[in-house]
Coordinates of C-alpha atoms and ligand atoms in Angstrom, one line a residue:
X1 CA 27.7 214.6 215.3
X2 CA 27.6 212.7 218.5
X3 CA 26.9 209.2 219.8
X4 CA 24.2 208.1 222.1
X5 CA 23.3 205.0 223.6
X6 CA 20.9 203.9 226.3
X7 CA 20.1 200.7 228.4
X8 CA 17.7 199.1 230.4
X9 CA 17.9 195.6 231.7
X10 CA 19.5 193.3 234.2
X11 CA 23.2 194.0 233.3
X12 CA 25.4 196.7 234.8
X13 CA 24.4 199.6 232.6
X14 CA 27.8 201.2 232.4
X15 CA 29.3 198.2 230.8
X16 CA 26.7 198.1 228.0
X17 CA 27.0 201.9 227.6
X18 CA 30.9 201.7 227.4
X19 CA 30.8 199.1 224.8
X20 CA 28.1 201.0 222.9
X21 CA 30.0 204.2 223.0
X22 CA 33.2 202.5 221.9
X23 CA 31.2 201.6 218.6
X24 CA 30.1 205.2 218.2
X25 CA 33.4 206.8 218.6
X26 CA 33.6 207.4 214.9
X27 CA 30.8 210.0 215.6
X28 CA 32.7 212.0 217.7
X29 CA 35.4 211.8 220.7
X30 CA 36.3 214.9 222.3
X31 CA 34.6 213.8 225.6
X32 CA 32.1 211.1 227.0
X33 CA 29.8 210.6 229.9
X34 CA 27.2 208.3 231.3
X35 CA 24.2 208.8 233.7
X36 CA 22.9 205.6 235.5
X37 CA 19.8 205.5 237.6
X38 CA 19.6 203.0 240.6
X39 CA 16.8 204.2 242.7
X40 CA 19.3 206.8 244.5
X41 CA 18.7 209.5 242.0
X42 CA 20.8 210.0 238.9
X43 CA 24.6 209.4 239.1
X44 CA 26.7 211.1 236.3
X45 CA 30.4 210.4 235.3
X46 CA 32.2 212.3 232.4
X47 CA 35.7 212.8 231.4
X48 CA 37.2 214.8 228.4
X49 CA 39.1 213.0 225.6
X50 CA 38.8 209.5 224.4
X51 CA 36.5 207.1 225.9
X52 CA 39.4 205.4 227.8
X53 CA 39.4 208.4 229.9
X54 CA 35.9 207.7 231.1
X55 CA 36.6 204.1 231.7
X56 CA 39.5 205.1 233.9
X57 CA 37.1 207.5 235.9
X58 CA 34.6 204.7 236.1
X59 CA 37.2 202.2 237.4
X60 CA 37.9 204.3 240.3
X61 CA 34.7 205.7 240.9
X62 CA 32.0 203.2 239.5
X63 CA 28.2 203.5 239.4
X64 CA 25.9 200.5 239.5
X65 CA 22.5 200.2 238.0
X66 CA 20.5 198.8 235.3
X67 CA 19.2 201.8 233.7
X68 CA 21.3 204.4 231.9
X69 CA 22.5 206.7 229.1
X70 CA 25.8 207.5 227.7
X71 CA 27.2 210.0 225.2
X72 CA 30.2 210.4 223.1
X73 CA 30.7 214.0 222.0
X74 CA 31.6 215.8 218.9
X75 CA 31.2 219.4 220.2
X76 CA 29.1 221.8 218.5
X77 CA 28.2 224.4 221.1
X78 CA 30.8 224.9 223.9
X79 CA 34.3 223.7 223.9
X80 CA 35.1 220.0 224.8
X81 CA 35.3 220.3 228.7
X82 CA 33.7 218.3 231.4
X83 CA 30.9 220.7 232.1
X84 CA 29.9 220.7 228.3
X85 CA 29.9 217.0 228.2
X86 CA 26.6 215.0 228.3
X87 CA 24.6 213.8 230.0
X88 CA 23.3 217.1 231.3
X89 CA 21.2 217.3 234.5
X90 CA 18.5 219.6 235.2
X91 CA 18.5 222.3 237.8
X92 CA 16.4 220.1 240.3
X93 CA 18.9 217.2 239.8
X94 CA 15.9 214.8 238.3
X95 CA 16.2 214.8 234.6
X96 CA 19.4 213.7 232.8
X97 CA 19.6 213.9 228.9
X98 CA 21.8 213.1 226.1
X99 CA 21.5 214.8 222.6
X100 CA 22.9 214.3 219.2
X101 CA 22.1 217.3 216.8
X102 CA 21.8 221.2 217.3
X103 CA 18.9 223.0 219.0
X104 CA 18.8 226.0 216.9
X105 CA 16.5 228.3 219.0
X106 CA 18.4 227.3 222.2
X107 CA 19.4 231.0 222.7
X108 CA 15.9 232.2 223.1
X109 CA 14.9 229.3 225.2
X110 CA 17.9 229.9 227.5
X111 CA 17.0 233.6 227.9
X112 CA 13.4 232.4 228.9
X113 CA 14.7 230.0 231.4
X114 CA 17.3 232.3 232.7
X115 CA 14.5 234.9 233.5
X116 CA 12.7 232.2 235.4
X117 CA 15.8 231.9 237.7
X118 CA 17.3 228.8 236.1
X119 CA 21.2 228.9 236.3
X120 CA 23.1 227.4 233.5
X121 CA 26.1 225.3 234.1
X122 CA 27.4 224.7 230.5
X123 CA 27.7 226.5 227.1
X124 CA 25.8 223.8 225.4
X125 CA 22.6 223.9 223.5
X126 CA 21.5 220.7 225.0
X127 CA 21.3 222.0 228.6
X128 CA 18.2 224.0 227.9
X129 CA 16.2 220.9 227.1
X130 CA 17.1 219.4 230.5
X131 CA 15.8 222.5 232.3
X132 CA 12.8 222.6 230.1
X133 CA 11.9 219.1 230.9
X134 CA 12.3 219.7 234.6
X135 CA 9.9 222.6 234.5
X136 CA 7.3 220.9 232.4
X137 CA 7.4 217.7 234.3
X138 CA 3.9 216.5 234.8
X139 CA 4.6 213.1 236.5
X140 CA 5.0 211.2 233.2
X141 CA 8.3 211.6 231.3
X142 CA 6.8 210.5 228.0
X143 CA 4.1 213.1 228.0
X144 CA 6.4 215.9 229.4
X145 CA 8.9 215.1 226.5
X146 CA 6.2 215.1 223.8
X147 CA 5.2 218.6 225.1
X148 CA 8.9 219.9 225.3
X149 CA 9.9 218.8 221.9
X150 CA 7.1 220.9 220.4
X151 CA 9.3 224.0 221.4
X152 CA 12.5 222.7 219.8
X153 CA 13.7 223.7 216.4
X154 CA 16.7 222.2 214.9
X155 CA 17.9 218.6 214.8
X156 CA 18.0 216.1 217.7
X157 CA 18.0 212.7 218.9
X158 CA 17.4 212.8 222.7
X159 CA 17.3 210.2 225.2
X160 CA 16.1 211.1 228.7
X161 CA 15.8 209.6 232.2
X162 CA 13.8 211.1 235.3
X163 CA 14.7 209.9 238.8
X164 CA 10.9 209.8 239.6
X165 CA 10.5 207.1 236.9
X166 CA 13.7 205.3 237.3
X167 CA 12.8 202.2 235.2
X168 CA 12.6 203.8 231.9
X169 CA 14.4 205.8 229.1
X170 CA 12.3 208.1 226.7
X171 CA 13.6 208.9 223.4
X172 CA 12.7 211.1 220.4
X173 CA 14.3 212.1 217.2
X174 CA 14.2 215.0 214.4
X175 CA 16.8 215.0 211.8
X176 CA 19.2 213.0 213.6
X177 CA 19.4 209.0 213.9
X178 CA 18.0 206.9 216.5
X179 CA 17.6 203.1 216.6
X180 CA 16.1 200.9 219.1
X181 CA 17.4 197.4 220.1
X182 CA 15.1 194.9 221.1
X183 CA 16.6 192.3 223.4
X184 CA 15.2 189.6 225.9
X185 CA 14.4 191.2 229.1
X186 CA 16.5 194.1 228.2
X187 CA 16.2 197.0 225.5
X188 CA 18.5 199.4 224.0
X189 CA 18.5 202.7 222.2
X190 CA 21.6 204.3 220.1
X191 CA 22.4 206.5 217.3
X192 CA 23.4 203.6 215.3
X193 CA 23.1 199.9 215.0
X194 CA 26.8 199.0 216.0
X195 CA 26.2 200.3 219.4
X196 CA 23.7 197.3 220.3
X197 CA 25.0 194.6 217.8
X198 CA 26.9 192.9 220.6
X199 CA 23.7 192.2 222.3
X200 CA 20.7 192.1 219.8
X201 CA 20.1 192.0 216.1
X202 CA 16.5 192.9 216.4
X203 CA 16.4 196.7 215.4
X204 CA 13.7 199.4 215.1
X205 CA 14.5 202.3 213.3
X206 CA 12.6 205.3 215.0
X207 CA 10.8 207.5 212.5
X208 CA 11.1 211.2 212.3
X209 CA 9.2 213.3 215.1
X210 CA 8.0 209.8 217.0
X211 CA 8.9 209.1 220.6
X212 CA 9.9 205.8 222.2
X213 CA 9.4 204.7 225.8
X214 CA 12.0 201.8 226.7
X215 CA 11.6 199.7 229.8
X216 CA 13.1 196.4 230.7
X217 CA 10.0 194.5 229.7
X218 CA 9.3 196.3 226.5
X219 CA 9.5 199.2 223.9
X220 CA 6.4 201.1 223.0
X221 CA 6.3 203.7 220.2
X222 CA 4.2 206.8 219.5
X223 CA 3.8 209.4 216.9
X224 CA 4.2 213.1 217.8
X225 CA 0.5 213.3 219.4
X226 CA 1.2 210.4 221.6
X227 CA -0.8 208.0 219.3
X228 CA 0.6 204.5 220.0
X229 CA 2.4 203.0 216.8
X230 CA 2.6 199.3 216.0
X231 CA 6.2 198.1 214.7
X232 CA 7.9 194.8 213.7
X233 CA 11.6 195.0 214.4
X234 CA 14.0 193.9 211.5
X235 CA 16.8 191.6 211.9
X236 CA 20.1 193.4 210.8
X237 CA 22.7 191.5 208.8
X238 CA 25.4 194.2 209.7
X239 CA 28.6 192.5 211.4
X240 CA 30.4 194.4 214.0
X241 CA 33.4 195.0 211.8
X242 CA 31.4 196.6 208.9
X243 CA 29.2 198.4 211.1
X244 CA 31.4 201.4 211.9
X245 CA 31.8 202.1 208.2
X246 CA 28.2 201.5 207.9
X247 CA 28.6 198.9 205.6
X248 CA 31.2 200.8 203.4
X249 CA 34.4 199.4 202.6
X250 CA 36.5 202.4 203.6
X251 CA 35.7 205.6 205.6
X252 CA 36.9 207.6 202.7
X253 CA 33.9 206.2 200.7
X254 CA 31.4 206.6 203.7
X255 CA 32.7 210.1 203.9
X256 CA 32.2 211.0 200.2
X257 CA 28.7 209.8 200.7
X258 CA 28.1 211.9 203.7
X259 CA 28.6 215.0 201.8
X260 CA 25.0 215.9 200.9
X261 CA 24.3 215.7 204.9
X262 CA 27.5 217.4 205.8
X263 CA 26.8 220.4 203.3
X264 CA 23.2 220.7 204.7
X265 CA 24.6 221.0 208.1
X266 CA 27.1 223.7 207.0
X267 CA 24.2 225.5 205.6
X268 CA 21.9 225.1 208.3
X269 CA 20.9 228.2 210.0
X270 CA 23.3 230.3 207.9
X271 CA 20.8 231.0 205.0
X272 CA 17.4 232.8 205.8
X273 CA 15.2 233.2 202.8
X274 CA 17.1 234.8 200.2
X275 CA 19.9 235.9 202.7
X276 CA 23.1 234.7 204.0
X277 CA 23.1 234.9 207.9
X278 CA 26.4 235.3 209.5
X279 CA 25.0 236.7 212.6
X280 CA 26.8 233.9 214.7
X281 CA 30.2 235.2 213.7
X282 CA 29.3 238.8 215.1
X283 CA 31.2 240.4 212.2
X284 CA 31.0 244.3 212.2
X285 CA 30.0 246.0 208.9
X286 CA 31.9 249.1 209.7
X287 CA 35.1 247.4 210.6
X288 CA 34.8 245.2 207.5
X289 CA 34.5 248.3 205.3
X290 CA 38.1 249.1 206.6
X291 CA 39.6 245.9 205.5
X292 CA 42.4 246.7 202.8
X293 CA 43.2 243.0 202.0
X294 CA 42.4 239.6 202.9
X295 CA 44.9 236.6 203.5
X296 CA 44.0 233.0 203.5
X297 CA 46.1 230.4 205.3
X298 CA 46.2 226.7 204.9
X299 CA 47.8 223.4 204.2
X300 CA 46.9 220.5 202.0
X301 CA 43.5 220.1 200.8
X302 CA 42.5 223.1 203.0
X303 CA 44.8 225.3 200.9
X304 CA 42.9 224.2 197.7
X305 CA 39.6 225.3 199.3
X306 CA 41.4 228.6 200.2
X307 CA 42.3 229.0 196.5
X308 CA 38.7 228.9 195.6
X309 CA 38.0 231.0 198.7
X310 CA 40.1 233.8 197.0
X311 CA 38.1 233.9 193.8
X312 CA 35.0 233.8 195.8
X313 CA 36.0 236.7 198.2
X314 CA 37.4 238.7 195.3
X315 CA 34.1 238.2 193.2
X316 CA 31.7 239.0 196.1
X317 CA 33.6 241.4 198.2
X318 CA 36.0 243.0 195.7
X319 CA 38.6 243.1 198.4
X320 CA 41.9 242.0 197.1
X321 CA 42.7 238.5 198.5
X322 CA 45.7 236.3 198.6
X323 CA 46.0 232.5 199.5
X324 CA 49.1 231.3 201.2
X325 CA 50.4 227.7 202.0
X326 CA 50.8 228.4 205.8
X327 CA 54.3 227.0 205.8
X328 CA 55.3 229.4 203.1
X329 CA 53.6 232.4 204.7
X330 CA 55.8 232.0 207.8
X331 CA 59.1 232.3 206.2
X332 CA 58.3 234.7 203.6
X333 CA 58.6 237.9 205.8
X334 CA 55.0 238.7 205.3
X335 CA 53.7 242.2 205.4
X336 CA 51.1 242.3 208.2
X337 CA 48.9 245.4 209.2
X338 CA 45.7 246.1 211.1
X339 CA 43.9 246.6 207.8
X340 CA 44.3 243.0 206.8
X341 CA 41.7 240.1 207.6
X342 CA 43.3 236.7 207.6
X343 CA 41.1 233.4 207.3
X344 CA 42.7 230.2 208.4
X345 CA 41.2 227.1 207.1
X346 CA 41.7 223.7 208.7
X347 CA 39.8 220.4 209.1
X348 CA 41.4 219.6 212.3
X349 CA 42.2 223.1 213.8
X350 CA 45.5 221.6 214.8
X351 CA 47.9 221.8 211.7
X352 CA 51.1 223.2 213.1
X353 CA 52.0 225.2 210.1
X354 CA 48.7 226.9 210.0
X355 CA 48.8 227.6 213.7
X356 CA 52.2 229.1 213.6
X357 CA 51.1 231.4 210.6
X358 CA 48.2 232.6 212.7
X359 CA 50.2 233.4 215.6
X360 CA 52.4 235.6 213.4
X361 CA 49.4 237.5 212.0
X362 CA 47.8 238.1 215.5
X363 CA 51.1 239.5 216.9
X364 CA 50.8 242.0 213.5
X365 CA 47.4 243.0 214.6
X366 CA 45.2 241.6 211.8
X367 CA 41.8 240.5 212.5
X368 CA 41.2 236.7 212.1
X369 CA 38.3 234.2 211.3
X370 CA 38.7 230.7 210.8
X371 CA 36.8 227.9 208.8
X372 CA 37.2 224.8 210.9
X373 CA 35.9 221.5 211.4
X374 CA 36.7 220.5 215.0
X375 CA 35.1 222.3 217.6
X376 CA 37.1 223.7 220.4
X377 CA 40.6 223.0 218.5
X378 CA 43.4 225.1 218.7
X379 CA 42.9 227.4 215.5
X380 CA 39.2 228.4 216.7
X381 CA 40.5 229.2 220.1
X382 CA 43.0 231.8 218.4
X383 CA 40.8 233.7 216.2
X384 CA 38.2 236.4 216.5
X385 CA 35.3 234.3 215.0
X386 CA 35.0 230.8 213.5
X387 CA 32.6 229.4 211.0
X388 CA 32.4 225.8 211.8
X389 CA 31.8 223.4 208.7
X390 CA 30.0 220.8 210.8
X391 CA 31.0 218.0 208.5
X392 CA 31.1 215.5 211.6
X393 CA 34.5 213.5 212.2
X394 CA 36.5 212.8 209.1
X395 CA 38.5 209.8 209.6
X396 CA 39.8 209.1 206.2
X397 CA 43.3 210.7 205.9
X398 CA 42.4 212.0 202.4
X399 CA 40.1 214.7 203.1
X400 CA 36.5 214.7 201.2
X401 CA 33.7 216.0 203.2
X402 CA 35.7 218.6 205.1
X403 CA 36.8 220.2 201.4
X404 CA 33.4 220.5 200.2
X405 CA 31.9 222.0 203.4
X406 CA 34.8 224.4 203.4
X407 CA 33.8 225.5 199.9
X408 CA 30.4 226.1 201.1
X409 CA 31.8 228.0 204.1
X410 CA 33.8 230.4 201.7
X411 CA 30.6 230.8 199.7
X412 CA 28.7 231.9 202.8
X413 CA 31.6 234.1 203.9
X414 CA 32.1 235.7 200.7
X415 CA 28.6 236.7 200.0
X416 CA 27.8 237.7 203.5
X417 CA 30.9 239.9 203.8
X418 CA 30.2 241.2 200.2
X419 CA 26.6 242.3 201.3
X420 CA 28.1 244.0 204.5
X421 CA 30.5 245.9 202.5
X422 CA 28.1 246.6 199.9
X423 CA 29.8 244.9 197.0
X424 CA 27.2 242.1 196.2
X425 CA 23.7 243.1 195.4
X426 CA 20.5 241.4 196.6
X427 CA 19.8 239.7 193.4
X428 CA 23.2 238.0 193.3
X429 CA 22.8 237.2 196.8
X430 CA 19.7 235.4 196.2
X431 CA 20.8 233.5 193.1
X432 CA 23.7 232.2 195.2
X433 CA 21.8 231.4 198.2
X434 CA 19.3 229.5 196.1
X435 CA 22.3 227.6 194.4
X436 CA 23.8 226.7 197.7
X437 CA 20.3 225.4 198.9
X438 CA 20.3 223.0 196.1
X439 CA 24.0 221.8 196.7
X440 CA 23.1 218.9 199.0
X441 CA 20.5 217.6 196.7
X442 CA 22.7 217.8 193.5
X443 CA 25.7 216.2 195.3
X444 CA 23.4 213.5 196.3
X445 CA 22.0 213.2 192.8
X446 CA 25.6 212.8 191.5
X447 CA 26.4 210.2 194.0
X448 CA 23.3 208.2 193.5
X449 CA 23.9 208.1 189.9
X450 CA 26.5 205.2 189.4
X451 CA 29.2 207.2 187.5
X452 CA 30.1 204.5 185.0
X453 CA 33.0 206.7 183.2
X454 CA 34.7 207.2 186.7
X455 CA 34.9 203.5 187.2
X456 CA 35.9 202.8 183.7
X457 CA 38.7 205.5 183.8
X458 CA 39.8 204.1 187.0
X459 CA 40.3 200.5 185.6
X460 CA 41.6 201.7 182.3
X461 CA 44.5 204.1 183.9
X462 CA 45.2 202.6 187.1
X463 CA 48.6 201.5 185.6
X464 CA 49.9 204.6 184.2
X465 CA 52.6 206.6 185.8
X466 CA 51.5 210.1 185.3
X467 CA 48.1 212.0 185.3
X468 CA 47.4 215.7 184.3
X469 CA 44.4 217.5 185.8
X470 CA 43.6 221.0 184.1
X471 CA 41.0 223.7 185.1
X472 CA 40.7 227.3 185.1
X473 CA 39.5 230.0 187.4
X474 CA 37.3 228.5 190.1
X475 CA 38.1 225.0 189.1
X476 CA 42.0 225.5 188.7
X477 CA 42.0 224.7 192.5
X478 CA 39.7 221.6 191.7
X479 CA 42.4 220.3 189.3
X480 CA 45.0 220.7 192.1
X481 CA 42.7 219.0 194.6
X482 CA 41.8 216.2 192.1
X483 CA 45.4 215.7 191.4
X484 CA 46.2 215.6 195.2
X485 CA 43.5 213.0 196.0
X486 CA 44.9 210.7 193.2
X487 CA 48.5 210.8 194.5
X488 CA 47.7 210.7 198.1
X489 CA 45.8 207.4 198.0
X490 CA 47.0 205.6 194.8
X491 CA 50.5 206.6 194.6
X492 CA 50.2 207.7 191.0
X493 CA 52.0 211.0 190.3
X494 CA 49.5 213.6 189.1
X495 CA 49.6 217.2 188.4
X496 CA 47.1 220.0 188.8
X497 CA 47.5 222.8 186.2
X498 CA 45.8 225.9 185.0
X499 CA 44.6 225.0 181.6
X500 CA 46.1 228.0 180.0
X501 CA 49.6 227.1 181.3
X502 CA 49.6 223.6 179.4
X503 CA 51.0 225.2 176.3
X504 CA 53.9 226.6 178.4
X505 CA 55.4 223.3 179.2
X506 CA 53.3 220.5 180.3
X507 CA 51.9 220.0 176.8
X508 CA 55.5 218.5 176.0
X509 CA 54.3 215.4 178.1
X510 CA 51.0 214.7 175.9
X511 CA 51.3 211.6 173.9
X512 CA 49.1 208.7 172.9
X513 CA 48.6 207.1 176.4
X514 CA 49.0 210.3 178.6
X515 CA 45.6 210.9 180.2
X516 CA 44.4 214.5 181.0
X517 CA 41.5 215.3 183.2
X518 CA 40.0 218.6 182.0
X519 CA 37.4 220.3 184.3
X520 CA 35.1 222.3 182.1
X521 CA 31.9 223.1 183.6
X522 CA 29.6 225.8 182.3
X523 CA 31.0 229.2 183.2
X524 CA 33.2 232.0 181.9
X525 CA 36.2 229.9 181.3
X526 CA 34.5 226.8 179.8
X527 CA 35.2 227.8 176.0
X528 CA 39.0 228.7 176.9
X529 CA 39.5 225.3 178.5
X530 CA 37.7 223.5 175.6
X531 CA 40.5 225.2 173.5
X532 CA 43.1 223.7 175.7
X533 CA 41.5 220.5 175.2
X534 CA 41.5 220.9 171.6
X535 CA 45.3 221.4 171.7
X536 CA 45.7 218.1 173.8
X537 CA 43.6 216.3 171.4
X538 CA 45.6 217.5 168.3
X539 CA 48.6 215.9 169.9
X540 CA 46.8 212.6 170.2
X541 CA 46.5 212.8 174.1
X542 CA 43.8 211.1 176.0
X543 CA 41.2 213.5 177.6
X544 CA 38.6 212.6 180.3
X545 CA 36.1 215.6 180.1
X546 CA 34.4 216.7 183.3
X547 CA 31.5 219.0 182.1
X548 CA 27.9 220.0 182.7
X549 CA 25.2 217.9 181.6
X550 CA 24.2 218.4 178.0
X551 CA 27.5 219.9 176.8
X552 CA 27.6 218.3 173.4
X553 CA 30.8 219.7 172.3
X554 CA 32.5 218.3 175.4
X555 CA 30.7 214.8 174.5
X556 CA 32.2 215.0 171.2
X557 CA 35.8 215.8 172.3
X558 CA 35.8 213.4 175.3
X559 CA 37.4 210.0 175.4
X560 CA 35.5 209.5 178.6
X561 CA 32.8 212.0 179.6
X562 CA 31.8 212.7 183.2
X563 CA 28.8 215.0 183.6
X564 CA 27.8 217.0 186.6
X565 CA 24.5 218.9 187.1
X566 CA 24.0 222.6 186.2
X567 CA 24.7 225.2 188.8
X568 CA 26.2 228.8 189.2
X569 CA 29.8 228.7 188.4
X570 CA 30.9 229.8 191.9
X571 CA 29.4 226.7 193.3
X572 CA 30.7 224.4 190.5
X573 CA 33.9 223.3 192.5
X574 CA 31.4 221.7 195.2
X575 CA 30.2 219.4 192.5
X576 CA 33.2 219.1 190.2
X577 CA 35.4 217.7 192.9
X578 CA 32.9 214.7 193.6
X579 CA 33.7 212.5 190.7
X580 CA 37.4 213.4 191.2
X581 CA 37.3 211.9 194.7
X582 CA 35.7 208.8 193.5
X583 CA 38.1 208.5 190.6
X584 CA 41.0 208.5 193.1
X585 CA 39.0 206.0 195.3
X586 CA 38.4 203.6 192.8
X587 CA 41.9 203.8 191.3
X588 CA 43.4 203.2 194.8
X589 CA 41.1 200.2 195.5
X590 CA 41.9 198.8 192.2
X591 CA 45.7 198.9 193.1
X592 CA 45.0 197.4 196.6
X593 CA 46.2 200.6 198.5
X594 CA 45.5 201.3 202.2
X595 CA 42.8 204.1 201.3
X596 CA 42.1 205.3 204.8
X597 CA 45.6 205.2 205.9
X598 CA 47.9 206.1 202.8
X599 CA 51.8 205.4 203.5
X600 CA 53.9 208.1 204.9
X601 CA 50.8 210.5 205.4
X602 CA 48.8 211.6 208.7
X603 CA 45.2 212.9 209.2
X604 CA 46.5 215.8 211.3
X605 CA 50.0 217.1 210.9
X606 CA 51.0 218.7 214.2
X607 CA 54.7 219.0 213.7
X608 CA 56.2 221.7 211.4
Ligands
G6P1 C1 47.2 216.6 206.4 C2 46.1 215.8 205.9 C3 45.1 216.5 204.7 C4 44.8 217.9 205.2 C5 45.8 218.6 205.6 C6 45.7 219.9 206.4 O1 48.0 216.7 205.4 O2 46.3 214.5 205.3 O3 44.1 215.8 204.4 O4 44.3 218.5 204.3 O5 46.8 217.9 206.7 O6 44.9 219.8 207.6 P1 43.9 220.5 208.2 O7 43.4 219.8 209.4 O8 44.7 221.8 208.5 O9 42.9 220.9 207.1

């Protein structure tokens, strides 16, 4: 997820671009760059880090001109450094391009261009598009772009300039957003409305696969075959403040709603027909067959995804797996040997305890994989291979979309490795792949449904002091994560427990007003959990049941019923956590808490 912006008009382009990029920094901020056309060819400035670094570069080495494009990056291919930052310029110095998305077939295009003698500067997927455009340039940027995009697979919003046509920006999109701002004597393009709000409220949302040609005097739209399209701009009612959150009151709620897209991104290119495709990790089947045990290391919410990961890896690979809180692992005098595979899980890739535990296992000679969201962060740089979760920047301190995409990452790893070590058969792989493919849609359906029971519970129980969450097997960690979400942002004490352990202690807490959330979707342990619920009900406890649609027994038992769509039990933690995220969110907002920045916590804990 990156942010792109473009400007054509009488103002200094860099000023408009910087203002736009500031509004898009929520889409990524590991580097930024601008390219400006002023009749003397294309001038580019880039800087690693926050936008302020680019502003500093521009203040000492400015560029003047009224046509330009700008980019704020959230790396997907190639670490965040200056060379990998956008805009990218073609080998002949004439094309400059910015891109949001992933060009999935960039490797084959790169090979083809390299055979024709093109020298690549960066590790990005985007650079191939700049060179393809230069090769194919036919005197018209629009016609050239329409030809080149037919060769691209993946997701993209692209904006392009050419020094032979310095009065225009040409843009297109497929699977990534692009809006056009219509001004008076000036026009804009951007990933998102906030980037242009300071200048205009007249917006056109570019349709999938269409192209736009933007000059100072006007905007023209075309379909993929360059047939002109008519359009009427809409007047946005968005205010600048609300815009970064896209109308959501908090980043957390926005990120909860981004989960269908985030999951689709995580799965993209990693399932092929009925199979899991982990070729990007370059894992070696023979060496995996030599793995004697797996250790998962993580902290916080990532630790709970690691707990689900243990169950998944053991089910599909039959390799004994343990999950460790990274801070515990470090001081537990752990046994490390070369037969060990370590999986470090981290949204940020910077958590100090996880990094330190990883250092220890590397010294011991273990093989290492990371599941991580932030490209080029410290943890991916340390490991042998990384499965990036591609959830986009997560800003709310309470992790939501990072968690569900980590779960999807574990499903992919477990089934992929399971196949490589011959412990998962084709039929099982097919079933899970099919289920995984349905996940984004099922999460969306769950979010679209106004979960009334969740809001009612939040209202009813916002003033209690304690909450119990119970689950079993795959959803025992869901209980832990649900409880963590509630305590993090509402400050209500909550405990996640294995359902079968209730009778060994916590049952003593149960009385008329004590709420328990029982996570009991269809699966092998459902019946057992229902028995645990019976034990609570027999002691007059209040029970919120989270069960699969159509579970009549759960309906009868529940004081409040939350239903999720039917799915394979291995995938149920992805669906089950969604209502629990919402429950925590609505409880916290009822209590007037600072949801995105809860007291005493930090998004990334870089101290031990
Ligand atoms: C902090 C955050 C949590 C996160 C944990 C681990 O405590 O508030 O949301 O789960 O760190 O962070 P990581 O980036 O390693 O996943």
